[in-house]
Tab-separated table of C-alpha atoms and ligand atoms in Angstrom:
chain	number	residue	atom	x	y	z
A	1	MET	CA	17.680	10.113	32.276
A	2	ALA	CA	15.750	9.210	29.034
A	3	GLU	CA	17.723	6.460	27.959
A	4	ARG	CA	15.196	5.565	24.942
A	5	ILE	CA	17.909	6.961	22.661
A	6	THR	CA	21.687	6.789	22.880
A	7	GLY	CA	24.654	6.562	20.891
A	8	HIS	CA	23.507	3.346	19.779
A	9	THR	CA	20.198	4.979	18.641
A	10	GLU	CA	19.716	3.567	14.642
A	11	LEU	CA	17.687	5.474	12.728
A	12	ILE	CA	14.753	5.101	10.383
A	13	GLY	CA	13.634	7.589	8.119
A	14	LEU	CA	10.347	8.516	6.146
A	15	ILE	CA	10.767	10.682	3.713
A	16	ALA	CA	8.674	12.424	1.489
A	17	TYR	CA	6.437	15.844	0.629
A	18	PRO	CA	3.986	17.006	3.198
A	19	ILE	CA	4.728	14.135	5.292
A	20	ARG	CA	3.508	15.457	9.125
A	21	HIS	CA	0.386	14.188	9.210
A	22	SER	CA	1.830	10.580	9.106
A	23	SER	CA	1.178	8.596	11.515
A	24	SER	CA	3.883	5.920	10.501
A	25	PRO	CA	6.844	7.328	12.868
A	26	ALA	CA	3.653	7.233	15.574
A	27	MET	CA	3.311	3.394	14.531
A	28	HIS	CA	7.296	1.805	14.030
A	29	ASN	CA	8.293	3.813	17.500
A	30	GLU	CA	5.147	2.149	19.476
A	31	ALA	CA	6.713	-1.259	17.796
A	32	PHE	CA	10.481	-0.282	18.687
A	33	ALA	CA	9.481	0.809	22.376
A	34	LYS	CA	7.200	-2.671	22.694
A	35	LEU	CA	9.799	-4.850	21.847
A	36	GLY	CA	12.895	-2.969	23.065
A	37	LEU	CA	15.109	-2.677	19.995
A	38	ASP	CA	16.950	0.686	19.870
A	39	TYR	CA	16.113	2.337	16.599
A	40	ALA	CA	13.992	6.015	16.165
A	41	TYR	CA	11.534	6.281	12.920
A	42	LEU	CA	12.272	10.524	12.722
A	43	ALA	CA	9.790	12.756	9.111
A	44	PHE	CA	11.818	14.745	6.458
A	45	GLU	CA	10.490	16.901	4.596
A	46	VAL	CA	12.267	16.549	1.623
A	47	GLU	CA	11.792	17.316	-2.484
A	48	ASN	CA	12.084	15.622	-5.220
A	49	LYS	CA	15.251	17.960	-5.858
A	50	ASP	CA	16.542	17.544	-2.644
A	51	LEU	CA	16.721	13.942	-2.850
A	52	GLU	CA	19.995	12.634	-4.297
A	53	ASP	CA	21.469	15.207	-1.799
A	54	THR	CA	18.833	13.220	1.604
A	55	ILE	CA	19.953	9.157	-0.343
A	56	LYS	CA	24.292	10.454	-0.437
A	57	GLY	CA	23.505	11.833	2.940
A	58	PHE	CA	21.572	8.686	4.404
A	59	ARG	CA	24.477	6.547	3.436
A	60	ALA	CA	26.698	8.785	3.956
A	61	MET	CA	25.977	8.708	7.466
A	62	LYS	CA	24.671	4.753	7.632
A	63	VAL	CA	21.292	5.088	8.362
A	64	ARG	CA	19.787	2.196	8.258
A	65	GLY	CA	17.382	2.780	5.961
A	66	CYS	CA	13.866	5.404	5.357
A	67	ASN	CA	10.136	4.714	4.270
A	68	VAL	CA	9.980	7.044	0.752
A	69	SER	CA	6.783	8.964	0.409
A	70	MET	CA	5.401	10.913	-2.969
A	71	PRO	CA	6.533	12.521	-4.455
A	72	ASN	CA	9.848	10.379	-3.635
A	73	LYS	CA	8.479	6.850	-4.711
A	74	THR	CA	8.783	6.693	-8.316
A	75	VAL	CA	12.400	8.421	-8.366
A	76	VAL	CA	14.607	7.473	-5.290
A	77	HIS	CA	14.864	4.098	-7.341
A	78	LYS	CA	17.658	6.493	-9.126
A	79	TYR	CA	19.888	7.346	-5.899
A	80	LEU	CA	19.256	3.047	-4.623
A	81	ASP	CA	21.945	0.381	-5.949
A	82	LYS	CA	19.547	-3.072	-6.235
A	83	LEU	CA	15.114	-3.244	-7.004
A	84	SER	CA	13.391	-6.208	-5.578
A	85	PRO	CA	11.093	-7.435	-8.369
A	86	ALA	CA	8.273	-5.558	-6.812
A	87	ALA	CA	9.897	-2.846	-7.401
A	88	GLU	CA	10.439	-3.436	-10.914
A	89	LEU	CA	7.470	-4.186	-11.831
A	90	CYS	CA	5.842	-1.637	-10.030
A	91	GLY	CA	8.321	1.377	-10.682
A	92	ALA	CA	7.857	2.617	-7.207
A	93	VAL	CA	9.654	2.435	-3.670
A	94	ASN	CA	8.233	3.005	-0.666
A	95	THR	CA	11.234	0.790	1.534
A	96	VAL	CA	14.390	1.353	1.451
A	97	VAL	CA	18.077	-1.119	3.951
A	98	ASN	CA	21.025	-0.199	3.735
A	99	ASP	CA	23.035	-2.935	4.445
A	100	ASN	CA	26.482	-1.721	4.424
A	101	GLY	CA	26.611	0.242	2.209
A	102	VAL	CA	24.107	-1.514	-0.379
A	103	LEU	CA	21.235	0.254	0.400
A	104	THR	CA	17.898	-1.854	-1.561
A	105	GLY	CA	14.395	-0.263	-3.413
A	106	HIS	CA	11.537	-2.297	-1.609
A	107	ILE	CA	7.617	-1.314	-2.507
A	108	THR	CA	5.895	-2.657	1.150
A	109	ASP	CA	2.210	-1.850	0.604
A	110	GLY	CA	1.009	-4.414	-1.959
A	111	ILE	CA	2.880	-7.163	0.375
A	112	GLY	CA	0.992	-5.362	3.055
A	113	CYS	CA	-3.095	-5.382	1.339
A	114	MET	CA	-1.960	-9.173	0.883
A	115	LEU	CA	-1.289	-9.681	4.720
A	116	ALA	CA	-3.518	-7.765	6.161
A	117	LEU	CA	-5.854	-9.776	3.282
A	118	LYS	CA	-4.745	-13.399	4.465
A	119	ASP	CA	-4.301	-12.292	8.208
A	120	ALA	CA	-8.346	-11.003	7.969
A	121	GLY	CA	-8.689	-14.886	6.642
A	122	VAL	CA	-9.970	-14.281	3.395
A	123	ASP	CA	-7.841	-16.840	0.942
A	124	VAL	CA	-7.927	-14.458	-2.975
A	125	ILE	CA	-4.592	-17.401	-3.761
A	126	GLY	CA	-6.143	-18.822	-6.965
A	127	LYS	CA	-9.318	-17.319	-6.744
A	128	LYS	CA	-10.366	-14.151	-9.747
A	129	ILE	CA	-10.373	-10.195	-7.359
A	130	THR	CA	-11.496	-7.468	-9.198
A	131	ILE	CA	-9.533	-3.532	-8.990
A	132	VAL	CA	-10.304	-0.525	-9.200
A	133	GLY	CA	-6.967	1.880	-9.933
A	134	ALA	CA	-3.794	2.539	-12.240
A	135	GLY	CA	-2.532	5.183	-9.299
A	136	GLY	CA	0.687	4.137	-7.036
A	137	ALA	CA	-1.253	2.112	-4.487
A	138	ALA	CA	-3.317	-0.179	-7.499
A	139	THR	CA	-0.270	-0.745	-9.338
A	140	ALA	CA	1.519	-1.814	-6.018
A	141	ILE	CA	-1.435	-4.580	-5.202
A	142	GLN	CA	-1.953	-5.473	-8.456
A	143	VAL	CA	1.603	-6.773	-8.823
A	144	GLN	CA	2.218	-8.421	-5.726
A	145	ALA	CA	-0.976	-10.530	-6.090
A	146	ALA	CA	0.356	-11.243	-9.944
A	147	LEU	CA	3.415	-12.792	-8.076
A	148	ASP	CA	1.600	-14.193	-5.110
A	149	GLY	CA	-0.713	-16.174	-6.814
A	150	VAL	CA	-4.181	-14.965	-7.366
A	151	ALA	CA	-5.399	-15.955	-11.354
A	152	GLU	CA	-6.993	-13.218	-12.740
A	153	ILE	CA	-7.416	-9.280	-12.117
A	154	SER	CA	-9.678	-7.396	-13.545
A	155	ILE	CA	-8.626	-3.654	-13.753
A	156	PHE	CA	-11.206	-1.268	-13.794
A	157	ASN	CA	-10.009	2.600	-13.598
A	158	VAL	CA	-11.136	6.084	-15.074
A	159	LYS	CA	-10.152	7.169	-18.427
A	160	ASP	CA	-7.681	10.205	-16.786
A	161	LYS	CA	-4.099	10.757	-16.812
A	162	PHE	CA	-3.615	7.234	-15.084
A	163	PHE	CA	-5.007	4.654	-17.289
A	164	GLU	CA	-1.715	4.763	-19.356
A	165	ASN	CA	0.216	3.316	-15.950
A	166	ALA	CA	-2.854	0.187	-15.039
A	167	GLU	CA	-2.182	0.265	-19.312
A	168	LYS	CA	1.765	-0.495	-18.996
A	169	THR	CA	0.660	-2.856	-15.775
A	170	VAL	CA	-0.930	-5.103	-17.644
A	171	ASN	CA	1.693	-5.877	-20.488
A	172	LYS	CA	3.949	-6.160	-17.215
A	173	LEU	CA	2.318	-8.217	-15.055
A	174	ARG	CA	1.330	-10.817	-18.695
A	175	GLU	CA	4.717	-10.700	-19.594
A	176	LYS	CA	6.315	-11.578	-16.307
A	177	THR	CA	3.719	-13.664	-14.147
A	178	ASN	CA	0.978	-16.479	-15.077
A	179	CYS	CA	-1.888	-14.240	-13.392
A	180	LYS	CA	-4.867	-13.571	-16.203
A	181	VAL	CA	-4.907	-9.425	-16.061
A	182	ASN	CA	-7.941	-7.539	-17.738
A	183	LEU	CA	-8.333	-4.524	-18.098
A	184	TYR	CA	-11.691	-2.162	-18.331
A	185	ASP	CA	-12.731	1.710	-18.477
A	186	LEU	CA	-14.863	2.041	-15.402
A	187	ALA	CA	-16.994	4.283	-17.280
A	188	ASP	CA	-18.385	0.489	-18.737
A	189	LEU	CA	-20.917	0.455	-15.322
A	190	ASP	CA	-22.368	-3.853	-17.088
A	191	GLN	CA	-18.678	-4.588	-17.538
A	192	LEU	CA	-17.918	-3.980	-13.677
A	193	LYS	CA	-21.304	-5.308	-12.444
A	194	GLU	CA	-19.614	-8.685	-14.262
A	195	GLU	CA	-16.709	-8.588	-13.659
A	196	ILE	CA	-17.086	-8.385	-9.787
A	197	ALA	CA	-20.829	-11.220	-10.396
A	198	SER	CA	-17.591	-13.798	-10.942
A	199	SER	CA	-14.914	-12.777	-7.771
A	200	VAL	CA	-13.719	-13.038	-4.576
A	201	LEU	CA	-12.723	-9.468	-3.482
A	202	PHE	CA	-13.764	-6.542	-4.648
A	203	ILE	CA	-11.301	-3.352	-3.690
A	204	ASN	CA	-10.905	-0.277	-4.615
A	205	ALA	CA	-7.129	1.458	-4.766
A	206	THR	CA	-8.530	4.969	-5.678
A	207	GLY	CA	-9.025	8.035	-4.023
A	208	MET	CA	-13.132	8.389	-3.539
A	209	GLY	CA	-14.003	8.331	-0.635
A	210	MET	CA	-11.991	10.553	0.852
A	211	LYS	CA	-12.056	14.093	1.297
A	212	PRO	CA	-12.450	15.676	-1.595
A	213	LEU	CA	-14.038	12.340	-3.023
A	214	GLU	CA	-15.456	11.827	0.727
A	215	GLY	CA	-19.121	10.434	0.811
A	216	GLN	CA	-19.492	9.758	-2.984
A	217	SER	CA	-19.201	6.006	-5.226
A	218	TYR	CA	-19.191	4.776	-8.529
A	219	ILE	CA	-21.489	1.874	-7.387
A	220	PRO	CA	-24.338	2.893	-7.839
A	221	ASP	CA	-26.080	0.237	-5.778
A	222	THR	CA	-25.915	-3.235	-4.734
A	223	THR	CA	-27.496	-5.282	-6.694
A	224	PHE	CA	-22.819	-4.914	-8.039
A	225	PHE	CA	-22.490	-6.723	-4.337
A	226	ARG	CA	-23.784	-10.431	-3.119
A	227	PRO	CA	-22.794	-11.133	0.856
A	228	ASP	CA	-20.508	-13.703	0.007
A	229	LEU	CA	-18.392	-10.653	-2.559
A	230	VAL	CA	-15.903	-9.551	0.302
A	231	VAL	CA	-15.106	-5.611	-0.017
A	232	LEU	CA	-11.871	-4.236	0.878
A	233	ASP	CA	-11.223	-0.810	-0.027
A	234	ILE	CA	-7.533	0.512	1.311
A	235	VAL	CA	-9.053	4.072	2.181
A	236	TYR	CA	-9.262	4.611	6.144
A	237	VAL	CA	-10.235	8.221	6.618
A	238	PRO	CA	-12.948	7.796	7.526
A	239	ARG	CA	-13.226	4.349	8.449
A	240	GLU	CA	-15.489	3.334	7.250
A	241	THR	CA	-17.126	5.143	2.775
A	242	ALA	CA	-20.125	5.585	0.865
A	243	LEU	CA	-18.462	2.569	-0.631
A	244	LEU	CA	-17.974	-0.270	2.859
A	245	LYS	CA	-21.655	1.448	3.955
A	246	LEU	CA	-22.915	-0.103	0.242
A	247	ALA	CA	-21.413	-3.468	0.942
A	248	LYS	CA	-22.321	-3.787	4.322
A	249	GLU	CA	-26.536	-2.541	3.222
A	250	ALA	CA	-25.586	-5.151	0.214
A	251	GLY	CA	-24.318	-7.876	3.288
A	252	CYS	CA	-20.488	-8.113	2.402
A	253	ARG	CA	-17.578	-8.524	4.988
A	254	THR	CA	-16.083	-4.901	4.914
A	255	LEU	CA	-12.900	-3.906	5.660
A	256	ASN	CA	-10.719	-0.896	5.465
A	257	GLY	CA	-7.748	0.130	4.515
A	258	LEU	CA	-6.353	0.292	7.908
A	259	GLY	CA	-5.304	-2.743	7.862
A	260	MET	CA	-2.925	-3.121	4.809
A	261	MET	CA	-1.409	0.559	6.076
A	262	LEU	CA	-0.340	-1.445	9.096
A	263	PHE	CA	1.225	-4.410	7.447
A	264	GLN	CA	2.704	-2.465	5.339
A	265	GLY	CA	4.782	-1.426	8.049
A	266	ALA	CA	5.367	-3.794	9.326
A	267	ALA	CA	7.340	-5.775	5.650
A	268	ALA	CA	8.612	-2.288	6.078
A	269	PHE	CA	9.576	-2.718	10.253
A	270	LYS	CA	10.965	-6.663	9.195
A	271	LEU	CA	13.240	-5.361	5.517
A	272	TRP	CA	15.159	-3.090	8.533
A	273	THR	CA	15.092	-4.607	12.133
A	274	GLY	CA	14.370	-9.041	10.966
A	275	LYS	CA	11.714	-9.397	14.419
A	276	GLU	CA	7.825	-9.493	13.311
A	277	MET	CA	5.951	-6.292	14.784
A	278	PRO	CA	3.973	-7.496	17.487
A	279	ILE	CA	0.789	-6.954	15.011
A	280	GLU	CA	-1.739	-7.476	17.941
A	281	TYR	CA	-0.815	-4.818	19.833
A	282	MET	CA	-0.497	-2.832	16.984
A	283	LYS	CA	-4.594	-3.210	15.855
A	284	GLU	CA	-4.821	-2.529	20.251
A	285	VAL	CA	-2.967	0.379	19.679
A	286	LEU	CA	-4.457	1.212	15.667
A	287	ASP	CA	-7.976	-0.069	16.857
A	288	ILE	CA	-7.851	-2.015	13.884
A	289	HIS	CA	-11.379	-4.882	14.851
A	290	TYR	CA	-12.387	-7.480	11.855
B	1	NAD	P1	-2.704	8.390	-6.811
B	1	NAD	O1	-2.939	9.683	-7.223
B	1	NAD	O2	-1.530	6.922	-7.704
B	1	NAD	O3	-3.959	7.239	-7.113
B	1	NAD	C1	-5.285	8.104	-7.311
B	1	NAD	C2	-5.651	6.846	-8.458
B	1	NAD	O4	-7.665	7.310	-8.501
B	1	NAD	C3	-6.440	6.730	-9.409
B	1	NAD	O5	-6.170	5.223	-10.224
B	1	NAD	C4	-6.912	8.032	-10.254
B	1	NAD	O6	-7.483	7.935	-12.167
B	1	NAD	C5	-8.405	7.584	-9.337
B	1	NAD	N1	-9.401	8.451	-9.796
B	1	NAD	C6	-8.752	10.250	-8.863
B	1	NAD	N2	-9.821	10.702	-9.308
B	1	NAD	C7	-10.902	9.776	-9.263
B	1	NAD	C8	-12.670	9.822	-9.060
B	1	NAD	N3	-13.465	10.718	-9.537
B	1	NAD	N4	-13.325	8.481	-9.614
B	1	NAD	C9	-12.335	7.385	-9.779
B	1	NAD	N5	-11.531	7.463	-9.609
B	1	NAD	C10	-10.430	8.700	-8.991
B	1	NAD	O7	-2.750	7.933	-4.764
B	1	NAD	P2	-2.145	6.319	-4.959
B	1	NAD	O8	-1.219	6.193	-3.652
B	1	NAD	O9	-2.616	4.962	-5.508
B	1	NAD	O10	-3.508	6.031	-3.412
B	1	NAD	C11	-5.244	5.262	-3.378
B	1	NAD	C12	-6.467	5.487	-2.348
B	1	NAD	O11	-5.041	4.612	-1.136
B	1	NAD	C13	-5.134	7.642	-1.635
B	1	NAD	O12	-6.892	7.447	-1.002
B	1	NAD	C14	-5.014	7.212	0.012
B	1	NAD	O13	-5.279	6.815	0.792
B	1	NAD	C15	-5.979	6.025	-0.448
B	1	NAD	N6	-3.695	4.253	0.563
B	1	NAD	C16	-3.826	3.377	1.271
B	1	NAD	C17	-2.773	3.079	1.887
B	1	NAD	C18	-2.954	2.628	2.821
B	1	NAD	O14	-1.720	1.604	3.314
B	1	NAD	N7	-4.542	1.998	3.569
B	1	NAD	C19	-1.011	2.843	1.235
B	1	NAD	C20	-2.028	3.780	0.612
B	1	NAD	C21	-2.018	4.665	-0.894
């Protein structure tokens, strides 16, 4: 008889809508199995209207925790007891941990990005980076980079509804951290070129480059890049975006979003289980090579 699930197995949930496409269940269950940990990770399609009941249910069932994705990331804090400093600054939660009935919200996207950079040997502490984006993922990266000790962050975004987000993030980071933070309109390509020229790392943290914007980039040509610049695109479908192709052409080291995806999961895994995810094994499973 199969022994994978027993009366002792603990549940970790993933609550979002839509969510059936997610690779998180496969990733976490593979890691639990590899380490012989008695947990099971399951995805549940939950929208905002059912979120409060879901969290109440998880509390009642003493579920160990869950991941939270859109549209629940910016709402779930209402039903939790505590927030990590990064989750508080981001106004978003992607991981919930239940410690004997006390539910704490964390955000591991930014931690995942910083850990993925470290794992790839890219050192940004005390240095300047330029990042495009003002949505959930971009904000998490900006907050964690500032908390971890990146010296200066230049943020660019198009003047859409997310620009106001970026203004709020900049104000919070100026108030709460020692990081120098600048904000510009992405339409100002001369400024973008100038900021990239004095940065060690350039990050795309927008949906540019993935469907429906696959094959597109807001960087017009290779003159924006130089060989000692590292370029990270947090998109991972496709694995090589138009931006990364251009950066490669300019001789830059390029990284896609798979590393961040793995390490945001690893950070959540550690919060629930107290154990390190078997990173090298998971890299093989997910076909991540630097
Ligand atoms: P979001 O909807 O919160 O933010 C979208 C961002 O894209 C905003 O900054 C918006 O201004 C920008 N944008 C939209 N259309 C644009 C355009 N035409 N030109 C320039 N900018 C444009 O989304 P999110 O959750 O922050 O995710 C952003 C991207 O990051 C997605 O592609 C997502 O798949 C990826 N992501 C990757 C990871 C990872 O672990 N690698 C984690 C989270 C998100």
